[in-house]
XYZ file of C-alpha atoms in Angstrom:
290
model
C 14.944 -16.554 -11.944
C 14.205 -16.258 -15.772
C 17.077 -13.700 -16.987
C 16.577 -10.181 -17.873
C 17.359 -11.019 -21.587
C 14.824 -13.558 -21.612
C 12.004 -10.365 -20.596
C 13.320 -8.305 -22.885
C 12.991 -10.316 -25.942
C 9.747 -11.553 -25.015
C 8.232 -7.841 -24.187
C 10.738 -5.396 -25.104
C 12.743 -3.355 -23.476
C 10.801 -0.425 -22.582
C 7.929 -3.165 -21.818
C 10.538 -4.408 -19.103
C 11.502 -0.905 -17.518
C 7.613 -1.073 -17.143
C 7.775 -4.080 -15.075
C 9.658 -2.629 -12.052
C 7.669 0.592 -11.439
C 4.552 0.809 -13.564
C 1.328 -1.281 -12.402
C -0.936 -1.231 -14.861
C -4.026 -3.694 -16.322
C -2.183 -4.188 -19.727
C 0.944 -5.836 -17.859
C -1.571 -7.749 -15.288
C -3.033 -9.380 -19.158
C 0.710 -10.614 -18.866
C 1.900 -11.610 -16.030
C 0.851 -13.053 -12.686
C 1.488 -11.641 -9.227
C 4.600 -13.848 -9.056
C 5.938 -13.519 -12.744
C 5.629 -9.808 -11.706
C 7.586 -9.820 -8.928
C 10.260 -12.086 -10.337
C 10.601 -9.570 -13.691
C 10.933 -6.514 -11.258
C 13.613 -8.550 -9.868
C 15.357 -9.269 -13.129
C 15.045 -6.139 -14.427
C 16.821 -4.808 -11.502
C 20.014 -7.048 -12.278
C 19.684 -6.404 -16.089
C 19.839 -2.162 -15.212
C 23.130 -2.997 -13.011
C 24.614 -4.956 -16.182
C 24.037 -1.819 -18.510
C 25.379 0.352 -15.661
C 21.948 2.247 -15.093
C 22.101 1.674 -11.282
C 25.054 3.224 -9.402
C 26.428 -0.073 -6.534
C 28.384 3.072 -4.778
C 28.276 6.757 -4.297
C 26.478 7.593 -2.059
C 22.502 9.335 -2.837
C 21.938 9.709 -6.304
C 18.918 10.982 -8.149
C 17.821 8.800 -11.329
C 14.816 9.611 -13.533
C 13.247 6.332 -14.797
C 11.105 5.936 -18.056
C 7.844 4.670 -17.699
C 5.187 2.597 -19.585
C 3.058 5.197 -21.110
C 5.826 8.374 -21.051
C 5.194 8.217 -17.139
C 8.339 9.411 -14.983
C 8.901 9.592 -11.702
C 12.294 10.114 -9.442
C 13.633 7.839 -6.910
C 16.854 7.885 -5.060
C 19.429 5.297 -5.473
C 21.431 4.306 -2.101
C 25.163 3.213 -1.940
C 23.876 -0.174 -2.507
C 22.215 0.200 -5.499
C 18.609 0.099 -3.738
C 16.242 2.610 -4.845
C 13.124 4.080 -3.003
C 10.254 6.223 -4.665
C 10.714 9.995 -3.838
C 7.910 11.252 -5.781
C 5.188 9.454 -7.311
C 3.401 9.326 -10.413
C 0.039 7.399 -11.747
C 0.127 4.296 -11.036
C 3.137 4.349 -9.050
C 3.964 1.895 -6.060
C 7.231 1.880 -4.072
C 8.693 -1.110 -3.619
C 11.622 -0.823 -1.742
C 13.009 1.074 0.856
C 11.570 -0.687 3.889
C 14.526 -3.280 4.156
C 17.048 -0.522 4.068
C 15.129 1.737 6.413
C 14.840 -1.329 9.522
C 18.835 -1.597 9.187
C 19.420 2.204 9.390
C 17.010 2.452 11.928
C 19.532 -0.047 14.355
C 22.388 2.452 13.509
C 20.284 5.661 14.367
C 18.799 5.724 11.109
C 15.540 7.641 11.927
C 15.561 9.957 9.508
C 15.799 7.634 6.354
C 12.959 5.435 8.028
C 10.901 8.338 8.405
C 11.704 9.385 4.631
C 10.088 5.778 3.478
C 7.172 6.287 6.060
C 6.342 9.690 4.723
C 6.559 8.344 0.885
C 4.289 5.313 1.675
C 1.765 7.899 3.167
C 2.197 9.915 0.052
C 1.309 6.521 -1.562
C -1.899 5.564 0.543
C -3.046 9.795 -0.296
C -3.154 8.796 -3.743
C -4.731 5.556 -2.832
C -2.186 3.044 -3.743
C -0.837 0.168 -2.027
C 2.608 0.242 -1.031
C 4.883 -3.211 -1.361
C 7.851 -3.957 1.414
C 8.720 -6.935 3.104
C 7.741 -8.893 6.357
C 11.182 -8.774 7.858
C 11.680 -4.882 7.268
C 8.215 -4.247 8.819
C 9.063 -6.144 12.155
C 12.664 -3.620 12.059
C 10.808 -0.856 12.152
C 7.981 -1.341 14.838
C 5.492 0.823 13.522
C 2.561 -0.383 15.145
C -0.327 0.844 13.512
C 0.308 -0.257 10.174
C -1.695 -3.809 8.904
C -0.058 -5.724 7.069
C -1.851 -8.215 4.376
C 0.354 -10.911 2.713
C 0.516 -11.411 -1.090
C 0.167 -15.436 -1.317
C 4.368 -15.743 -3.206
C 5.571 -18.986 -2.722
C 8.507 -19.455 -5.392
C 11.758 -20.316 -5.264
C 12.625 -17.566 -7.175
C 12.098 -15.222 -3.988
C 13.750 -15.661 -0.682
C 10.796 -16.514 1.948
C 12.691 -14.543 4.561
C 11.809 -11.429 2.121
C 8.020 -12.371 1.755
C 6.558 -9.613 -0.127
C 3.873 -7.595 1.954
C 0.988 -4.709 1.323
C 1.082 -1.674 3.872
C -2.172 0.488 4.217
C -0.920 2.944 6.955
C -3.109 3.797 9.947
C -1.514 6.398 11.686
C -3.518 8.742 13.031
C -1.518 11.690 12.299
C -3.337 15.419 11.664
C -1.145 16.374 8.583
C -1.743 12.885 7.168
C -5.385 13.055 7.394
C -5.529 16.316 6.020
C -3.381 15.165 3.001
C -5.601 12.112 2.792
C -8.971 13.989 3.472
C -8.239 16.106 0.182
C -7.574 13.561 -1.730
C -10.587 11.605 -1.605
C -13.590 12.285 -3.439
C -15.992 14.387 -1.562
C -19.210 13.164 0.449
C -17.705 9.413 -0.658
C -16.742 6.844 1.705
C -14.334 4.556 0.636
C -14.284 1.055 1.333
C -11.225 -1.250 0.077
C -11.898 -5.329 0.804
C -8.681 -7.636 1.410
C -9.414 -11.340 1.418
C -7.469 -11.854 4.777
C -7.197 -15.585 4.903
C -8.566 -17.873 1.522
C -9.772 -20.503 4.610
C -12.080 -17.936 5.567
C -15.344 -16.201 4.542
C -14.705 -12.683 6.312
C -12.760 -9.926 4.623
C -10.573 -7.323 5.681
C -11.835 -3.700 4.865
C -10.072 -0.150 4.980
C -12.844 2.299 5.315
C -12.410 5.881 4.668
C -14.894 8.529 4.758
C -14.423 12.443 4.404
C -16.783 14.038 5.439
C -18.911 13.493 9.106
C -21.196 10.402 8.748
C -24.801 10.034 9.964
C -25.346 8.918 13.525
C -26.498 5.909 12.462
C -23.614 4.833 10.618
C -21.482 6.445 12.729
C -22.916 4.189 15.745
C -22.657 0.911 13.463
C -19.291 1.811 13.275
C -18.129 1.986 16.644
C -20.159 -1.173 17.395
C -18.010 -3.217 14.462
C -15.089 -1.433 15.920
C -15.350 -2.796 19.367
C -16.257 -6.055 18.488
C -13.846 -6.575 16.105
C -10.679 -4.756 17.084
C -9.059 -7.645 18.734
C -9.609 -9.988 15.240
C -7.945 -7.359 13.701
C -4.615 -6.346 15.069
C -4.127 -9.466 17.168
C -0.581 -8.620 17.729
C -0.864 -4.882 18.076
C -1.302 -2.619 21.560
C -5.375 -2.962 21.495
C -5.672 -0.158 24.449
C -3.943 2.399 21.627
C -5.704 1.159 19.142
C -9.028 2.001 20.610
C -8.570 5.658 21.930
C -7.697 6.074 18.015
C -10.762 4.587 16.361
C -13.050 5.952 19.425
C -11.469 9.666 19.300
C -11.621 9.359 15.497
C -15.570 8.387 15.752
C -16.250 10.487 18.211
C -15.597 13.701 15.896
C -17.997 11.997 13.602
C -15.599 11.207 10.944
C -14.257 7.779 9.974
C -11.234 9.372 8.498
C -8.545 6.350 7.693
C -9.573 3.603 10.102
C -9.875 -0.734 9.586
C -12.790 -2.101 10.477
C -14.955 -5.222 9.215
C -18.108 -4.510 7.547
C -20.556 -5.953 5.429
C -22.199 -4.483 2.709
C -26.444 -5.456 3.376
C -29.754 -3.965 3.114
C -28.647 -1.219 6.151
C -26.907 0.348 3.635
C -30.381 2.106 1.988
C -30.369 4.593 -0.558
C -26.322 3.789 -1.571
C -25.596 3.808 -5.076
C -22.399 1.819 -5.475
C -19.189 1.786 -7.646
C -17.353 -1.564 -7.799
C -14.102 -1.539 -9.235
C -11.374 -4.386 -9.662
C -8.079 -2.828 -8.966
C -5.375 -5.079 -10.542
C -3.987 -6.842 -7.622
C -7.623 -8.148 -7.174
C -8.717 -5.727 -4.376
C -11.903 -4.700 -4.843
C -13.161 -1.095 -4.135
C -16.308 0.215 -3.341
C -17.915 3.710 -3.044
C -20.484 5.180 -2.088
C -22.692 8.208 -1.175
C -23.011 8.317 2.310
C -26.539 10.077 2.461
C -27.825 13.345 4.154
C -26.299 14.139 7.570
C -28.756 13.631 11.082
């Protein structure tokens, strides 16, 4: 792992606070995915060496400068581990997860649910929420997909292979939260390569307002073709009565589903935008209502 001092000299140290919490295009012009994740880990071990991160004591509240005067304020457990308790632009939480599946053994519910709520806060504001494979499989939340950054270094532990969340839980207050977030009469529709050997692509769709009957009947024809592709591992009988009771109030609120973007879609003006972890995001009007 290239040390701490080495980042700071090369980008500064306010640069390198950046690195841990702040995702932004300027530090994507610098680093790749893996660089990324390997400064985030140095600059964790270079805040412990200045005595910025408390190792005991129980919860403590730290405020951490951002890139561009952002803040934001994250509590710091009795390890030193640190999870996002209130985001700002451009904010993803990292950790938290791995923590959260070995409280969870002990009777830990409460701290798991803490993480779960924050990485809903995170998918409100439409950003992606980093954890790890092994913490995922601790918890057992079922309806959460999980897409897999491709880190192979030897710089990070494989068991601790870095992960992207995009909850699915069909939860009221959730959708509500999400509903208002989103732009209105928009649907949303974020593409994940799911494996580079193959030509399909992964797609959350979101949509917040009701959709057309025929869209809404394209939907529920991709759904039930598709659901097994998608959550191979995952109960497919639950899975269902969600996406069917979802589509049968006529709104595809936060649901996966593959889709293609072709000449059905008429009259669509669309916005394509690169995020910087190379998802790409489209929107569009969904038209009048039937």
């Amino acid at each position: 792992m290239r040390a701490a001092k080495d980042l700071v000299a090369k980008w500064g140290e306010d640069s390198i606070v950046g690195f841990g919490f702040s995702i932004t295009e300027d530090l994507k012009k610098h680093m790749s995915d893996e660089k990324f994740l390997v400064a985030y880990d140095a600059w964790m071990s270079w805040k412990r060496e200045q005595g910025k991160l408390p190792e005991i004591g129980g919860m403590e509240l730290a405020e951490i400068q951002l890139t561009r005067n952002q803040q934001a304020r994250f509590s710091i457990d009795e390890r030193g581990e640190w999870f996002c308790t209130d985001f700002a632009p451009g904010m993803v939480d990292f950790t938290g997860f791995s923590l959260a599946g070995q409280t969870l053994k002990s009777g830990g519910e409460a701290f798991a649910k803490v993480h779960i709520d924050n990485c809903e806060l995170a998918m409100s504001k439409q950003l992606p929420v980093y954890t790890t494979f092994k913490a995922i499989k601790a918890v057992h939340v079922a309806l959460w997909e999980v897409l897999y950054l491709p880190v192979r270094s030897t710089d990070i532990n494989e068991d601790e292979v870095i992960a992207i969340l995009q909850p699915v839980v069909y939860r009221q207050n959730y959708l509500e939260e999400l509903l208002n977030a989103l732009p209105h009469g928009l649907m949303t529709v974020v593409r994940h390569p799911v494996d580079g050997q193959r030509e399909q692509q992964f797609q959350v769709i979101e949509c917040n307002r009701p959709m057309s009957n025929m869209m809404r009947k394209r939907m529920r024809d991709i759904v039930g073709i598709d659901l097994p592709t998608l959550w191979p591992e995952a109960d497919q009988e639950a899975l269902e009565q969600v996406m069917v009771s979802v589509l049968d109030d006529g709104i595809a609120r936060n649901f996966n589903a593959y889709y293609t973007l072709d000449s059905e879609v008429r009259n669509c003006e669309s916005r394509i935008t690169q995020s910087p972890w190379g998802l790409t995001v489209y929107t569009w009007d969904t038209g009048p209502q039937d």
